[in-house]
Tab-separated table of C-alpha atoms in Angstrom:
chain	number	residue	atom	x	y	z
A	1302	MET	CA	-18.799	-94.009	57.105
A	1303	ILE	CA	-21.615	-95.388	58.177
A	1304	GLU	CA	-25.055	-95.188	56.024
A	1305	LEU	CA	-27.979	-97.120	57.425
A	1306	PHE	CA	-30.557	-98.288	54.314
A	1307	ARG	CA	-33.911	-99.910	54.741
A	1308	THR	CA	-36.542	-101.735	52.145
A	1309	ASP	CA	-39.699	-100.369	52.509
A	1310	GLU	CA	-42.828	-101.782	49.906
A	1311	GLY	CA	-39.662	-103.349	47.966
A	1312	VAL	CA	-37.662	-100.245	47.488
A	1313	THR	CA	-34.463	-99.825	49.005
A	1314	HIS	CA	-33.860	-96.218	50.464
A	1315	GLN	CA	-31.203	-94.615	52.547
A	1316	VAL	CA	-32.779	-93.285	56.417
A	1317	ASP	CA	-31.370	-91.487	59.338
A	1318	GLU	CA	-31.610	-93.630	62.644
A	1319	ILE	CA	-31.542	-97.596	63.505
A	1320	ALA	CA	-34.644	-99.347	63.628
A	1321	ASP	CA	-35.789	-102.630	62.919
A	1322	GLY	CA	-34.671	-103.556	59.652
A	1323	VAL	CA	-31.921	-101.464	58.780
A	1324	TRP	CA	-29.226	-102.277	57.112
A	1325	VAL	CA	-25.813	-100.900	58.876
A	1326	LYS	CA	-23.029	-100.718	56.094
A	1327	LEU	CA	-19.418	-99.705	57.560
A	1328	THR	CA	-17.120	-98.572	55.383
A	1329	ALA	CA	-13.912	-98.550	56.821
A	1330	PRO	CA	-14.815	-97.811	60.085
A	1331	SER	CA	-13.066	-96.129	63.207
A	1332	LEU	CA	-13.215	-97.565	66.569
A	1333	ALA	CA	-15.783	-94.727	67.387
A	1334	GLU	CA	-17.685	-95.637	65.208
A	1335	ALA	CA	-17.803	-99.105	65.542
A	1336	GLU	CA	-18.286	-98.301	69.584
A	1337	LYS	CA	-21.477	-96.200	68.717
A	1338	ILE	CA	-22.631	-98.507	66.141
A	1339	ALA	CA	-22.372	-101.221	68.977
A	1340	SER	CA	-24.299	-98.958	71.782
A	1341	CYS	CA	-27.248	-98.746	69.118
A	1342	LEU	CA	-27.712	-102.160	68.830
A	1343	ASN	CA	-26.837	-104.180	72.263
A	1344	GLY	CA	-25.101	-107.164	72.371
A	1345	VAL	CA	-22.314	-106.607	69.615
A	1346	ASP	CA	-18.473	-106.388	70.193
A	1347	PRO	CA	-17.010	-103.663	68.540
A	1348	ALA	CA	-13.985	-106.569	67.654
A	1349	ASP	CA	-16.409	-107.974	65.882
A	1350	ILE	CA	-17.545	-105.382	64.127
A	1351	VAL	CA	-14.128	-103.299	63.238
A	1352	ALA	CA	-12.701	-107.146	62.311
A	1353	ALA	CA	-12.807	-106.691	58.232
A	1354	ASN	CA	-10.304	-103.668	58.344
A	1355	ASP	CA	-8.150	-106.572	59.104
A	1356	PRO	CA	-6.263	-107.440	55.909
A	1357	GLU	CA	-5.028	-110.370	57.245
A	1358	GLU	CA	-8.367	-111.477	59.008
A	1359	LYS	CA	-9.238	-115.632	57.874
A	1360	THR	CA	-12.685	-116.258	55.793
A	1361	ARG	CA	-14.829	-117.575	58.779
A	1362	VAL	CA	-18.373	-118.520	60.482
A	1363	GLN	CA	-18.523	-116.948	63.652
A	1364	TYR	CA	-21.333	-117.570	66.744
A	1365	GLU	CA	-22.322	-115.233	69.253
A	1366	GLU	CA	-25.174	-114.938	71.489
A	1367	GLY	CA	-26.914	-112.600	69.685
A	1368	TYR	CA	-25.479	-112.372	66.290
A	1369	SER	CA	-23.864	-114.097	63.280
A	1370	LEU	CA	-20.669	-112.781	61.426
A	1371	VAL	CA	-19.642	-114.172	58.435
A	1372	LEU	CA	-16.260	-113.235	56.651
A	1373	VAL	CA	-15.409	-113.511	53.383
A	1374	ASP	CA	-12.768	-112.376	51.233
A	1375	ILE	CA	-13.499	-109.682	48.359
A	1376	PRO	CA	-11.851	-108.774	45.350
A	1377	VAL	CA	-10.886	-105.003	44.691
A	1378	PRO	CA	-8.817	-103.019	42.208
A	1379	GLU	CA	-4.849	-102.228	42.657
A	1380	LYS	CA	-2.394	-100.829	41.072
A	1381	ARG	CA	1.180	-102.773	41.980
A	1382	ASN	CA	4.197	-101.786	39.921
A	1383	GLY	CA	2.469	-99.343	37.732
A	1384	LEU	CA	0.264	-101.794	36.713
A	1385	ASP	CA	-3.683	-102.277	37.087
A	1386	THR	CA	-4.161	-105.878	39.479
A	1387	TYR	CA	-6.258	-107.231	42.280
A	1388	HIS	CA	-5.747	-107.857	46.229
A	1389	THR	CA	-8.755	-109.410	48.480
A	1390	ILE	CA	-9.717	-107.582	51.404
A	1391	PRO	CA	-12.176	-109.121	54.096
A	1392	LEU	CA	-16.187	-107.899	53.824
A	1393	GLY	CA	-17.845	-108.564	57.098
A	1394	VAL	CA	-21.602	-109.638	57.500
A	1395	ILE	CA	-22.844	-109.071	61.030
A	1396	VAL	CA	-26.989	-110.692	61.197
A	1397	LEU	CA	-28.471	-109.766	64.160
A	1398	ALA	CA	-31.858	-110.468	65.144
A	1399	HIS	CA	-33.705	-107.462	63.517
A	1400	ASN	CA	-30.450	-106.150	61.480
A	1401	VAL	CA	-27.947	-107.027	59.351
A	1402	ILE	CA	-24.221	-104.741	59.326
A	1403	THR	CA	-22.045	-105.096	57.064
A	1404	VAL	CA	-18.644	-103.982	57.351
A	1405	CYS	CA	-15.877	-103.491	54.484
A	1406	ALA	CA	-11.876	-101.557	54.502
A	1407	GLU	CA	-13.279	-99.620	50.788
A	1408	ASP	CA	-16.159	-98.796	49.002
A	1409	THR	CA	-17.637	-101.857	46.945
A	1410	PRO	CA	-20.219	-102.917	44.368
A	1411	ILE	CA	-20.928	-105.989	46.492
A	1412	LEU	CA	-22.459	-103.230	48.942
A	1413	ALA	CA	-23.914	-101.116	46.001
A	1414	PRO	CA	-27.734	-100.312	46.770
A	1415	GLN	CA	-28.043	-98.033	44.310
A	1416	THR	CA	-27.003	-100.498	41.862
A	1417	PRO	CA	-30.924	-101.676	39.758
A	1418	SER	CA	-28.911	-104.854	39.132
A	1419	TRP	CA	-27.844	-105.109	42.661
A	1420	SER	CA	-31.007	-104.207	43.907
A	1421	ASN	CA	-33.494	-106.306	42.181
A	1422	GLY	CA	-35.134	-108.203	44.380
A	1423	LEU	CA	-33.317	-107.320	47.552
A	1424	SER	CA	-34.568	-106.923	50.955
A	1425	THR	CA	-32.476	-105.622	54.443
A	1426	ARG	CA	-35.317	-107.234	56.184
A	1427	ALA	CA	-34.866	-110.685	54.885
A	1428	ARG	CA	-31.539	-110.909	57.187
A	1429	ARG	CA	-30.335	-114.490	55.758
A	1430	ILE	CA	-31.356	-114.044	52.026
A	1431	PHE	CA	-29.301	-110.630	52.422
A	1432	LEU	CA	-26.654	-112.542	53.068
A	1433	CYS	CA	-26.871	-115.312	50.542
A	1434	LYS	CA	-27.262	-111.705	47.855
A	1435	ILE	CA	-24.001	-110.295	48.983
A	1436	LEU	CA	-22.418	-113.961	48.923
A	1437	PHE	CA	-23.459	-114.614	45.148
A	1438	SER	CA	-22.664	-111.119	43.622
A	1439	THR	CA	-19.230	-111.721	45.901
A	1440	ALA	CA	-18.705	-114.695	43.252
A	1441	LEU	CA	-19.632	-113.057	40.217
A	1442	LEU	CA	-17.784	-110.230	41.200
A	1443	TYR	CA	-14.612	-112.809	41.650
A	1444	GLN	CA	-15.595	-114.500	37.988
A	1445	HIS	CA	-15.711	-110.951	35.760
A	1446	CYS	CA	-12.417	-109.902	37.398
A	1447	LEU	CA	-11.300	-113.507	36.712
A	1448	THR	CA	-12.532	-112.634	32.692
A	1449	GLY	CA	-10.769	-109.537	32.730
A	1450	ILE	CA	-7.409	-110.909	33.793
A	1451	ASP	CA	-7.886	-113.661	31.092
A	1452	ARG	CA	-8.395	-111.039	28.528
A	1453	GLU	CA	-4.872	-109.365	29.801
A	1454	ARG	CA	-2.970	-112.559	29.081
A	1455	GLN	CA	-4.560	-113.206	25.772
A	1456	GLU	CA	-3.389	-109.830	24.871
A	1457	PHE	CA	-0.093	-110.486	26.606
A	1458	GLU	CA	0.282	-113.808	23.842
A	1459	ASP	CA	-0.403	-111.740	21.167
A	1460	LYS	CA	2.562	-108.749	22.098
A	1461	MET	CA	4.887	-111.712	22.767
A	1462	ARG	CA	4.761	-112.895	19.207
A	1463	LYS	CA	6.733	-109.575	18.295
A	1464	SER	CA	8.651	-109.086	21.575
A	1465	THR	CA	8.465	-109.479	24.973
A	1466	SER	CA	10.034	-106.824	27.074
A	1467	GLU	CA	11.070	-106.510	31.068
A	1468	ASP	CA	7.483	-105.029	31.828
A	1469	ASP	CA	5.255	-107.627	29.816
A	1470	LEU	CA	7.260	-110.181	31.835
A	1471	ILE	CA	6.226	-108.358	35.083
A	1472	ALA	CA	2.912	-107.018	34.108
A	1473	LEU	CA	2.773	-111.671	33.803
A	1474	HIS	CA	3.970	-112.313	36.601
A	1475	GLU	CA	1.600	-109.730	39.030
A	1476	LEU	CA	-1.828	-111.406	37.100
A	1477	GLU	CA	-0.561	-114.809	38.202
A	1478	SER	CA	0.654	-113.347	41.657
A	1479	THR	CA	-3.171	-112.218	41.750
A	1480	LEU	CA	-4.735	-115.769	40.702
A	1481	VAL	CA	-2.868	-116.742	44.302
A	1482	TYR	CA	-4.319	-114.527	45.961
A	1483	PHE	CA	-7.787	-115.476	44.065
A	1484	ALA	CA	-7.727	-119.132	44.906
A	1485	THR	CA	-6.593	-118.630	48.242
A	1486	SER	CA	-9.147	-116.486	49.047
A	1487	LEU	CA	-12.324	-118.350	47.373
A	1488	ARG	CA	-11.353	-121.341	49.115
A	1489	GLY	CA	-11.934	-119.621	51.913
A	1490	ASN	CA	-15.138	-118.782	50.568
A	1491	GLY	CA	-16.061	-122.112	49.572
A	1492	SER	CA	-15.345	-123.408	53.220
A	1493	VAL	CA	-17.763	-120.602	54.379
A	1494	LEU	CA	-20.623	-121.570	51.774
A	1495	THR	CA	-20.276	-124.916	53.132
A	1496	ARG	CA	-20.749	-124.515	56.851
A	1497	LEU	CA	-23.850	-122.141	56.017
A	1498	GLN	CA	-25.593	-125.000	53.788
A	1499	THR	CA	-25.183	-127.104	57.119
A	1500	SER	CA	-25.758	-123.764	59.437
A	1501	ALA	CA	-29.934	-124.021	60.995
A	1502	ARG	CA	-28.369	-119.867	62.677
A	1503	LEU	CA	-28.341	-118.599	58.909
A	1504	HIS	CA	-29.485	-121.428	56.458
A	1505	PRO	CA	-32.160	-119.458	54.359
A	1506	GLY	CA	-34.868	-121.788	54.700
A	1507	PRO	CA	-36.076	-125.041	52.338
A	1508	SER	CA	-37.972	-122.156	50.642
A	1509	ASN	CA	-35.346	-120.287	49.503
A	1510	GLU	CA	-32.172	-122.911	49.720
A	1511	ASP	CA	-31.359	-122.473	45.803
A	1512	LEU	CA	-29.906	-118.953	46.603
A	1513	LEU	CA	-27.629	-120.231	49.033
A	1514	GLU	CA	-26.657	-123.320	46.575
A	1515	ASP	CA	-26.084	-120.714	43.375
A	1516	ALA	CA	-23.499	-118.861	45.293
A	1517	ALA	CA	-21.754	-122.452	45.987
A	1518	ILE	CA	-21.965	-123.329	42.467
A	1519	GLU	CA	-20.614	-119.687	41.564
A	1520	THR	CA	-18.534	-120.057	44.223
A	1521	GLN	CA	-17.144	-123.729	42.897
A	1522	GLN	CA	-16.655	-121.881	39.595
A	1523	ALA	CA	-15.069	-119.215	39.753
A	1524	ILE	CA	-12.463	-121.742	42.211
A	1525	GLU	CA	-12.142	-123.570	38.668
A	1526	MET	CA	-12.114	-120.431	37.033
A	1527	ALA	CA	-8.863	-119.086	38.897
A	1528	GLN	CA	-7.451	-122.647	38.252
A	1529	ILE	CA	-7.824	-122.534	34.543
A	1530	TYR	CA	-6.517	-119.827	34.443
A	1531	ARG	CA	-3.506	-119.666	36.522
A	1532	ASP	CA	-2.168	-123.111	34.340
A	1533	MET	CA	-2.739	-121.423	31.217
A	1534	ILE	CA	-0.399	-118.337	32.249
A	1535	GLU	CA	1.983	-120.740	33.823
A	1536	GLY	CA	1.712	-122.307	30.562
A	1537	THR	CA	2.403	-118.660	28.999
A	1538	ARG	CA	4.897	-117.890	31.199
A	1539	ASN	CA	6.746	-121.235	29.883
A	1540	LEU	CA	5.790	-120.165	25.760
A	1541	SER	CA	7.499	-116.303	26.650
A	1542	SER	CA	10.410	-118.524	27.973
A	1543	SER	CA	10.994	-120.911	25.658
A	1544	LEU	CA	10.191	-117.931	22.717
A	1545	MET	CA	12.602	-115.592	23.979
A	1546	ASP	CA	15.471	-118.480	24.197
A	1547	LEU	CA	14.513	-119.325	20.746
A	1548	ARG	CA	15.024	-115.976	19.756
A	1549	LEU	CA	18.815	-115.949	21.925
A	1550	ASN	CA	19.387	-118.779	19.408
A	1551	GLY	CA	18.764	-117.335	16.625
A	1552	VAL	CA	20.455	-113.940	16.661
A	1553	MET	CA	23.820	-116.387	18.403
A	1554	GLN	CA	22.951	-118.486	14.935
A	1555	ARG	CA	23.173	-115.476	12.573
A	1556	LEU	CA	26.466	-113.888	14.531
A	1557	THR	CA	28.122	-117.042	14.033
A	1558	SER	CA	27.492	-116.774	10.739
A	1559	ILE	CA	28.100	-113.450	10.134
A	1560	THR	CA	31.523	-113.859	11.962
A	1561	LEU	CA	31.877	-117.053	9.726
A	1562	ILE	CA	31.604	-115.057	6.482
A	1563	LEU	CA	33.856	-111.871	7.671
A	1564	SER	CA	37.051	-114.783	8.852
A	1565	ILE	CA	37.043	-115.290	5.181
A	1566	PRO	CA	38.748	-112.043	3.796
A	1567	THR	CA	40.374	-111.346	7.165
A	1568	VAL	CA	42.404	-114.490	6.185
A	1569	ILE	CA	42.773	-113.794	3.030
A	1570	SER	CA	44.458	-110.645	3.447
A	1571	GLY	CA	46.306	-112.209	6.488
A	1572	LEU	CA	48.880	-114.276	4.398
A	1573	TYR	CA	48.956	-111.462	1.807
A	1574	GLY	CA	49.890	-108.995	3.436
A	1575	MET	CA	52.456	-111.086	5.650
A	1576	ASN	CA	56.517	-110.050	5.144
A	1577	VAL	CA	57.387	-112.939	3.190
A	1578	ASN	CA	58.709	-113.545	-0.735
A	1579	LEU	CA	56.615	-112.159	-3.269
A	1580	GLU	CA	56.941	-115.190	-5.405
A	1581	GLY	CA	55.465	-118.072	-3.367
A	1582	MET	CA	52.335	-115.693	-3.222
A	1583	PRO	CA	49.732	-116.718	-6.418
A	1584	LEU	CA	49.288	-113.572	-9.014
A	1585	ALA	CA	51.516	-111.424	-6.724
A	1586	GLU	CA	53.411	-110.374	-9.705
A	1587	LEU	CA	50.145	-109.454	-12.157
A	1588	PRO	CA	49.691	-106.255	-11.912
A	1589	ALA	CA	45.710	-106.749	-11.229
A	1590	ALA	CA	46.686	-109.115	-8.210
A	1591	PHE	CA	44.465	-106.504	-6.231
A	1592	GLY	CA	40.963	-106.423	-8.075
A	1593	ILE	CA	41.419	-110.254	-8.607
A	1594	ILE	CA	41.671	-111.103	-4.831
A	1595	CYS	CA	39.718	-108.956	-3.981
A	1596	LEU	CA	36.750	-110.683	-6.318
A	1597	PHE	CA	38.123	-113.686	-5.416
A	1598	THR	CA	36.923	-113.201	-1.671
A	1599	ALA	CA	34.092	-111.614	-2.661
A	1600	ALA	CA	32.571	-114.863	-4.588
A	1601	ILE	CA	33.667	-117.225	-1.644
A	1602	CYS	CA	31.793	-114.890	0.774
A	1603	LEU	CA	28.812	-115.106	-1.534
A	1604	VAL	CA	29.015	-118.732	-2.005
A	1605	LEU	CA	29.222	-119.151	2.033
A	1606	SER	CA	26.160	-116.666	2.760
A	1607	LEU	CA	23.902	-118.542	-0.040
A	1608	TRP	CA	24.457	-121.903	1.583
A	1609	LEU	CA	23.857	-120.454	5.350
A	1610	ARG	CA	21.007	-119.053	4.519
A	1611	HIS	CA	20.402	-122.337	2.005
A	1612	ARG	CA	20.476	-123.939	5.728
A	1613	ARG	CA	18.414	-120.823	7.467
A	1614	TRP	CA	21.428	-119.880	9.691
A	1615	MET	CA	21.177	-116.741	8.631
């Protein structure tokens, strides 16, 4: 899909034709659409336009004659194993002499000119500043997603106090996998920002240097957040494993105690049930022998139960 936007008098609006100062927004473009844009903007390689369609494309800064290509990774929502998680896909920004092109395989709030918070101060004519704003918005989106992941981890810890199911463990694993993707992508984005800070072609200039520094700072903060949350999830997973072992030990302890208590009437009934001379069996000659033996057996079981409970084995 091809969309064209231009900023006039501080307002970014959609236009119908490519001209100077127009932002070309491509979402999952086909090769035919890439060739169409390349024909309108002479010198752009269609292969560079569709590069962001490849999910395996690496983050990089590429300089060509007449334009520069910046590839970063952005987070997008995804369903895995029936769970709401995230993965990362490439976002390409091509900066030309009078235009800027953005390419992404999916629609993303990073490229949402209709959002007032995003379009504040946006100008499609200031191409380098436009690039810095995209990188800054990317870092903020990562932080927002990371905050959501940590919130899900806290919810898992609250549930873990009561019980832990197989679905909970799978969900925790998905959160950890997402953080691995984020950490890898953020390191790549950080390398891109480091290169842009020393780039004569794409640097926004001394008066707007703070924009690029802010993007780099927010990206570094997102990297640290991803590492911290990953460590916390690892600690949560270890705690979950320890709690499961503790609960299993408690179940085995209770089963052992119950088995010990039930073995007492089994042994006594087994002794009195043997085919031997009754003269040698205590209480065998009394008319109330059965009741006495039952009460004696119950008393022993009760005393043993109280002792086990006192030792917290039941």
